[in-house]
Short mmCIF file of N, CA and C in Angstrom, two decimals:
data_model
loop_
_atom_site.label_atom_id
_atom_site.label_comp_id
_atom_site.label_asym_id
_atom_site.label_seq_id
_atom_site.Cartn_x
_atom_site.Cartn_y
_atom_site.Cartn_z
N UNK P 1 0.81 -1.19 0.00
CA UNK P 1 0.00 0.00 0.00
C UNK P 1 0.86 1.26 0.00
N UNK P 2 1.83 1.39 0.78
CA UNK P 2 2.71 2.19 0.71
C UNK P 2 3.58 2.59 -0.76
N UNK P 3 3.77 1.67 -1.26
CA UNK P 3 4.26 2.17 -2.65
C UNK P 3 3.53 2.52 -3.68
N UNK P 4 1.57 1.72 -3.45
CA UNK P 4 1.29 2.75 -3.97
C UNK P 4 1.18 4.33 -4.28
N UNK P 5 0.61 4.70 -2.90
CA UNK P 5 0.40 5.99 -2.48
C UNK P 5 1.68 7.00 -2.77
N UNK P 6 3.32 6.24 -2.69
CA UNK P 6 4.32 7.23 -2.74
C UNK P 6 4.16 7.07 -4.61
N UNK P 7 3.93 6.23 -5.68
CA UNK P 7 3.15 6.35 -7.10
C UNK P 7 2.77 7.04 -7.33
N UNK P 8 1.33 7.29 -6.78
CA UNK P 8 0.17 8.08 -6.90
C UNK P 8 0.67 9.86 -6.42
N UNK P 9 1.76 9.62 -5.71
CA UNK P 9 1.77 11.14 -5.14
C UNK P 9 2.74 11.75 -6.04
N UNK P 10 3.82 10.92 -6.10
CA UNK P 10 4.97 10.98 -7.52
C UNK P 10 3.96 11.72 -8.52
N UNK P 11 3.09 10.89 -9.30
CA UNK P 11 2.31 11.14 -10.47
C UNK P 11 1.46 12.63 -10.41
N UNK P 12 0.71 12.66 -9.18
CA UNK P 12 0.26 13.89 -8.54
C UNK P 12 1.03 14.94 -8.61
N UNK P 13 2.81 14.92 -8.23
CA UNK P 13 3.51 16.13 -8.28
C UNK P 13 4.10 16.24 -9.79
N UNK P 14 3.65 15.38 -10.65
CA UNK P 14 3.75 15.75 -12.49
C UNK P 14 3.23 16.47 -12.66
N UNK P 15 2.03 15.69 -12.35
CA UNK P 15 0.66 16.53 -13.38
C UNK P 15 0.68 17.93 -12.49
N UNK P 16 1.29 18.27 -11.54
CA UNK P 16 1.43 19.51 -11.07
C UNK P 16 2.06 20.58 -11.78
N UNK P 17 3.41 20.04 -11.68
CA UNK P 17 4.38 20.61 -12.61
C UNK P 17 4.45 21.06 -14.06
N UNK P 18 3.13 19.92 -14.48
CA UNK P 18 3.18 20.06 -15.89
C UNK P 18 2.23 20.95 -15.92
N UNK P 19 1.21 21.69 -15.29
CA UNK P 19 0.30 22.46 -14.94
C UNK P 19 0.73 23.98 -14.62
N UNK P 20 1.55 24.03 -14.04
CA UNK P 20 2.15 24.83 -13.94
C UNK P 20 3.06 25.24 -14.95
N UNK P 21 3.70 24.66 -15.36
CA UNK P 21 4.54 25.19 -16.93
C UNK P 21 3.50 25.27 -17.78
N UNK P 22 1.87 24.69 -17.91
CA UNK P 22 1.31 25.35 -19.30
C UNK P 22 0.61 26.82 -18.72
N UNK P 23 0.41 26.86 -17.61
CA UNK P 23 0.29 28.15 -16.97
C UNK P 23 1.08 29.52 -17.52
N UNK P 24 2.70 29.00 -17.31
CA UNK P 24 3.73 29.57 -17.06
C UNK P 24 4.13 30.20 -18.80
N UNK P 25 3.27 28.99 -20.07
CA UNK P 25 3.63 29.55 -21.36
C UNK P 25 2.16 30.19 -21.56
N UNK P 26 1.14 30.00 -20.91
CA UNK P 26 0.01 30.49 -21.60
C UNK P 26 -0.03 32.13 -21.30
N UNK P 27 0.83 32.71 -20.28
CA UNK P 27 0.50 33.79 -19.61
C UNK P 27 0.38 34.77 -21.18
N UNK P 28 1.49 34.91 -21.80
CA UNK P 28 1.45 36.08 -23.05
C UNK P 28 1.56 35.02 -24.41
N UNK P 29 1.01 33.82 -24.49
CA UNK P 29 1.48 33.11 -25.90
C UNK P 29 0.47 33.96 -26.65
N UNK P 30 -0.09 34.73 -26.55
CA UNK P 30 -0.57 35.12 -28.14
C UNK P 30 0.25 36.08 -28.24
N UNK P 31 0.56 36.98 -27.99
CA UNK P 31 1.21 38.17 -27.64
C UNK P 31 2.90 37.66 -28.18
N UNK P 32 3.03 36.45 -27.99
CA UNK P 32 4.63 36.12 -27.97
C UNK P 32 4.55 35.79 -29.51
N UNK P 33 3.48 34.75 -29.94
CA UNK P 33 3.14 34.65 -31.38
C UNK P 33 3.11 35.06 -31.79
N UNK P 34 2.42 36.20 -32.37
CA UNK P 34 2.47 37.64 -33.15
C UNK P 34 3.91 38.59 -32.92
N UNK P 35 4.48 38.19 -32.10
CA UNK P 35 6.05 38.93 -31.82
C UNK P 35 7.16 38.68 -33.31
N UNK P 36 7.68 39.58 -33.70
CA UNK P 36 8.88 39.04 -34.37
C UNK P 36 8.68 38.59 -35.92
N UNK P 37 7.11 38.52 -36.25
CA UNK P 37 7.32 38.11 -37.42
C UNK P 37 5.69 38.81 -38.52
N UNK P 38 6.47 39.23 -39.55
CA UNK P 38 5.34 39.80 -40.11
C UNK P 38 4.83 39.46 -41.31
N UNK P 39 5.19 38.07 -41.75
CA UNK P 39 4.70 37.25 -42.36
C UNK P 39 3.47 36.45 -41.66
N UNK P 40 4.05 36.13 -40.67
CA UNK P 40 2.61 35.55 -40.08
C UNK P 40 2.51 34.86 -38.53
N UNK P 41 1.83 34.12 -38.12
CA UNK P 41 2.57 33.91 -36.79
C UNK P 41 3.59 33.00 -36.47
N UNK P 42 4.18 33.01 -35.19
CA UNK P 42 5.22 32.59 -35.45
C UNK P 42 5.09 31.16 -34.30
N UNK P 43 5.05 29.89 -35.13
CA UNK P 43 4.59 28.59 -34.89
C UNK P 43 5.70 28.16 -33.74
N UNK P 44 6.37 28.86 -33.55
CA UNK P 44 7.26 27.78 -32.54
C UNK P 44 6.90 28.54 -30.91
N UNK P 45 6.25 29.18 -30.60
CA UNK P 45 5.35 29.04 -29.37
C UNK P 45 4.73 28.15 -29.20
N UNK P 46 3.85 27.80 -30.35
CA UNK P 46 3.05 26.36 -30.27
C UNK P 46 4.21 25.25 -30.00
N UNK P 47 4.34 24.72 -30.96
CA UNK P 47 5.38 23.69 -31.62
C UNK P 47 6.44 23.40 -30.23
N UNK P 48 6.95 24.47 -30.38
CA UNK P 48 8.50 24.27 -29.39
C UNK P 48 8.35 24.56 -27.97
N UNK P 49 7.83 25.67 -27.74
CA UNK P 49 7.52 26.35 -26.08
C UNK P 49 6.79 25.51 -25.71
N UNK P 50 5.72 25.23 -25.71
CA UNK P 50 4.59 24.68 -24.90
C UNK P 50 4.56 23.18 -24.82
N UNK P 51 5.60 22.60 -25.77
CA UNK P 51 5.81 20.82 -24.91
C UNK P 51 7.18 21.33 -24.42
N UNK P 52 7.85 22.30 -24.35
CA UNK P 52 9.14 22.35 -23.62
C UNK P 52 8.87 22.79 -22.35
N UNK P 53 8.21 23.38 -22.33
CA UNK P 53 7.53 24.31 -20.54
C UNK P 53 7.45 23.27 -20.15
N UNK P 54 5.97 22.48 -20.69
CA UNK P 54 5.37 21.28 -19.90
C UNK P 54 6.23 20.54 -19.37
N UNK P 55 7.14 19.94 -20.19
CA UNK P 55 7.99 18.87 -19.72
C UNK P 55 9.36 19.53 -18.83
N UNK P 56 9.51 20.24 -19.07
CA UNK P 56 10.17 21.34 -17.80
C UNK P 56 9.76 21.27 -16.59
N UNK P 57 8.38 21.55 -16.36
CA UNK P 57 7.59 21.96 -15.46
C UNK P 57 7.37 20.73 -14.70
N UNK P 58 7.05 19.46 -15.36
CA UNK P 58 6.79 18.24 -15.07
C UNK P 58 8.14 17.66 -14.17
N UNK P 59 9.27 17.71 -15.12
CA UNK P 59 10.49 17.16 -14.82
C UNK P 59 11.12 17.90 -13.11
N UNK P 60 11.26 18.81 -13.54
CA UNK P 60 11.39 20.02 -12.03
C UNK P 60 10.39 19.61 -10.83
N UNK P 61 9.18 19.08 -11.06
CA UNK P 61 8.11 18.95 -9.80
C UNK P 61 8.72 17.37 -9.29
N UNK P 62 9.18 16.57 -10.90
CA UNK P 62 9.24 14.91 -9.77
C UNK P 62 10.88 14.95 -9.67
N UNK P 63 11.51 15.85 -9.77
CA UNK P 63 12.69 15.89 -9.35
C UNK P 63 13.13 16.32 -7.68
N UNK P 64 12.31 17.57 -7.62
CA UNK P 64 12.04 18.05 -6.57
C UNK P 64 11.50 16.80 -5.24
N UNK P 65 10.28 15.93 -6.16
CA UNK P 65 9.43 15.01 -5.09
C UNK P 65 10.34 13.76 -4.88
N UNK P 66 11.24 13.46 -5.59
CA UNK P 66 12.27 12.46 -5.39
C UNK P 66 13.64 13.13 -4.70
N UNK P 67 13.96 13.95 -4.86
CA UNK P 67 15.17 14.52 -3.85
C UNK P 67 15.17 14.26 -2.89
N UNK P 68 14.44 14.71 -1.96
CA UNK P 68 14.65 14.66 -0.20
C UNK P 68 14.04 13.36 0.10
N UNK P 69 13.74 12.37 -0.87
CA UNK P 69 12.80 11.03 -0.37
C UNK P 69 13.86 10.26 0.55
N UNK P 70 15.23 9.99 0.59
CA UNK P 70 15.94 9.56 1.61
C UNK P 70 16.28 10.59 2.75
N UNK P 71 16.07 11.40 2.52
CA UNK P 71 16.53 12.14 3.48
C UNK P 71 16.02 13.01 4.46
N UNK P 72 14.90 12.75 4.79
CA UNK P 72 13.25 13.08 5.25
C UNK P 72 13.06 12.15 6.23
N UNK P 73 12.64 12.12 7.86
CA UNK P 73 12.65 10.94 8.43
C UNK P 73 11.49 11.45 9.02
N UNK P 74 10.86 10.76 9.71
CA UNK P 74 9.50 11.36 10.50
C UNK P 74 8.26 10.04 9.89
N UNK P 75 7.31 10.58 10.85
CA UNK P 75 5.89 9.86 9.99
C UNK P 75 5.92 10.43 8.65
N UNK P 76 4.71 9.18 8.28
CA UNK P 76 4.60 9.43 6.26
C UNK P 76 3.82 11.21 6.54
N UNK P 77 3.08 10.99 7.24
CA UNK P 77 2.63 12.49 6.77
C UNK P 77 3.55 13.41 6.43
N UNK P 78 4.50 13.55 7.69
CA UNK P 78 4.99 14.61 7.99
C UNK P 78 6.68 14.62 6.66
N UNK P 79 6.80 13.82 6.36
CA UNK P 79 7.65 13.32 5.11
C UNK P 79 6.43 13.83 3.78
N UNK P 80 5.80 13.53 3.29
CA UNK P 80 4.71 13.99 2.70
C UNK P 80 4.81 15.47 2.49
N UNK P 81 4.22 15.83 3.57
CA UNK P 81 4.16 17.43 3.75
C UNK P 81 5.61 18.17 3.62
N UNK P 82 6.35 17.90 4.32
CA UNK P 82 8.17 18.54 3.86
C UNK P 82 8.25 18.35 1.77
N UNK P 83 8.25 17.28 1.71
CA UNK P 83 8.20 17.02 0.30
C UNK P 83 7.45 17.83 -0.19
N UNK P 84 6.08 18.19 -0.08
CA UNK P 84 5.08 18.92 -1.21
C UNK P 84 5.37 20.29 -0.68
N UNK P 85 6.03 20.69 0.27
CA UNK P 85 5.98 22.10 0.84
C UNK P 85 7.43 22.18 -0.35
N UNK P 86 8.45 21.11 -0.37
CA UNK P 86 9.39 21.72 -1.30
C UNK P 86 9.30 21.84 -3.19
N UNK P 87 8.31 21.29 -3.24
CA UNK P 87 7.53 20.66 -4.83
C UNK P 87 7.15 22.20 -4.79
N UNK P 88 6.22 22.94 -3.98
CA UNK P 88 5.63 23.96 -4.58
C UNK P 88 6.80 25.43 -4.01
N UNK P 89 7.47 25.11 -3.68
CA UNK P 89 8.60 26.29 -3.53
C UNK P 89 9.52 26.34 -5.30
N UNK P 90 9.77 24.97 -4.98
CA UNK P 90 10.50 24.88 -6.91
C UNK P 90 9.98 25.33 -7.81
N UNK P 91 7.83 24.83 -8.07
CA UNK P 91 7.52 25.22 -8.94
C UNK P 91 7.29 26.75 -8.82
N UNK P 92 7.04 27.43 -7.54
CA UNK P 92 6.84 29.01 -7.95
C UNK P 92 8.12 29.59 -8.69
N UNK P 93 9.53 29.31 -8.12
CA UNK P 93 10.70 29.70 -8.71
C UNK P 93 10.52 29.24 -9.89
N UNK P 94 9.82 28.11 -10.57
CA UNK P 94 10.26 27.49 -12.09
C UNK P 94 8.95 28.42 -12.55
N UNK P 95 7.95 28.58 -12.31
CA UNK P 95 7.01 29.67 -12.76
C UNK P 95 7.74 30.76 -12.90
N UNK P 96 8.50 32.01 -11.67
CA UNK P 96 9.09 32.83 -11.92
C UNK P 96 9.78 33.18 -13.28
N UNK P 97 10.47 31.72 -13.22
CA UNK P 97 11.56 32.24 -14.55
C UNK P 97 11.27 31.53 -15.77
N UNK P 98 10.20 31.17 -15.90
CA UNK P 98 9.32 31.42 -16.77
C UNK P 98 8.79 32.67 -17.58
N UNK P 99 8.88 33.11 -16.48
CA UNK P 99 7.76 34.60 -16.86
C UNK P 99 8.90 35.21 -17.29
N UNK P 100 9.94 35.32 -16.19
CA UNK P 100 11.14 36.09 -16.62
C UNK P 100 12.16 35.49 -18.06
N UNK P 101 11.74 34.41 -18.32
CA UNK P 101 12.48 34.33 -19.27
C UNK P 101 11.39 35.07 -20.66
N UNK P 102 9.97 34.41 -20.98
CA UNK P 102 9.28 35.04 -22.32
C UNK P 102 9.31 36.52 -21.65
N UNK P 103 9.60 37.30 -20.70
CA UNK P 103 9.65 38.81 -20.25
C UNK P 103 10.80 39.26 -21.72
N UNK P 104 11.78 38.55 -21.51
CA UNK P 104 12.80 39.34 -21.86
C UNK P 104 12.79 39.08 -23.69
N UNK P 105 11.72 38.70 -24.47
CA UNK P 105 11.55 37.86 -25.87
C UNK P 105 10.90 39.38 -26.20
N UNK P 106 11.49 39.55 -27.81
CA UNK P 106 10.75 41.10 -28.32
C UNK P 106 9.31 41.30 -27.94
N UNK P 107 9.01 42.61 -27.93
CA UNK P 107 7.78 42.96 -28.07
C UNK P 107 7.22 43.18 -29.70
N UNK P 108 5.81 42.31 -29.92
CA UNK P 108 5.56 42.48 -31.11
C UNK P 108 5.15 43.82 -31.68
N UNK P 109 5.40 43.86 -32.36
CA UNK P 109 5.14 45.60 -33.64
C UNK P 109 3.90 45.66 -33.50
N UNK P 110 3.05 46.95 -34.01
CA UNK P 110 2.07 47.36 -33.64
C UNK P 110 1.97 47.06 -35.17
N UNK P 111 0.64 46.80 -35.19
CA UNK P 111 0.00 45.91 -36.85
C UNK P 111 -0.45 47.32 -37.44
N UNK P 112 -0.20 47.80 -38.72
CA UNK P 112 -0.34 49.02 -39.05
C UNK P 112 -2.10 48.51 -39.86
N UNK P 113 -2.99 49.68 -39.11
CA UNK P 113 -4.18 49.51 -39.78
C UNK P 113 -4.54 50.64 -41.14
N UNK P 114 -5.11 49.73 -42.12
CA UNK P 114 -5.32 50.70 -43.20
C UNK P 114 -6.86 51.87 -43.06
#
């Protein structure tokens, strides 16, 4: 039973992570799309950013939930709780620089209306 639940919680702090990185690309993707190109939009927000966040975001949360797993002693709760208290410290920092990284990507041109 126990290995389920540490499974299930593993899997739980993915789909976290990976939640958080589509968060983390959705904030300006239209805005980032229309950036840079005036032919038309520019497909690698879709394409490239948004399975790279995800799996960023994903990878960073069960990295985080497997780190301290030896090194955590106490009841399961209280091992549990240290663990997810450090899962969501990582992902706000991996959100942060997120933001801060599409922050620093051109600003798109103003579309000249006829």
């Amino acid at each position: 039973m126990r290995e389920r639940v540490e499974a299930l919680s593993g899997i739980g702090m993915v789909l976290v992570g990976g939640f958080v990185g589509l968060l983390g690309w959705a904030a300006d993707a239209e805005i980032r799309a229309r950036a840079g190109s005036e032919v038309g939009p520019n497909w690698n927000v879709l394409y490239a950013q948004l399975p790279l966040t995800v799996l960023a975001g994903s990878a960073v949360a069960l990295f985080a939930w497997l780190l301290p797993r030896r090194w955590v002693l106490g009841p399961d709760v209280a091992r549990y709780a240290v663990r997810a208290a450090l899962v969501a410290v990582v992902l706000v920092g991996f959100w942060s620089a997120v933001q801060g990284w599409y922050a620093a990507l051109p600003e798109p041109s103003p579309e000249s209306k006829p």
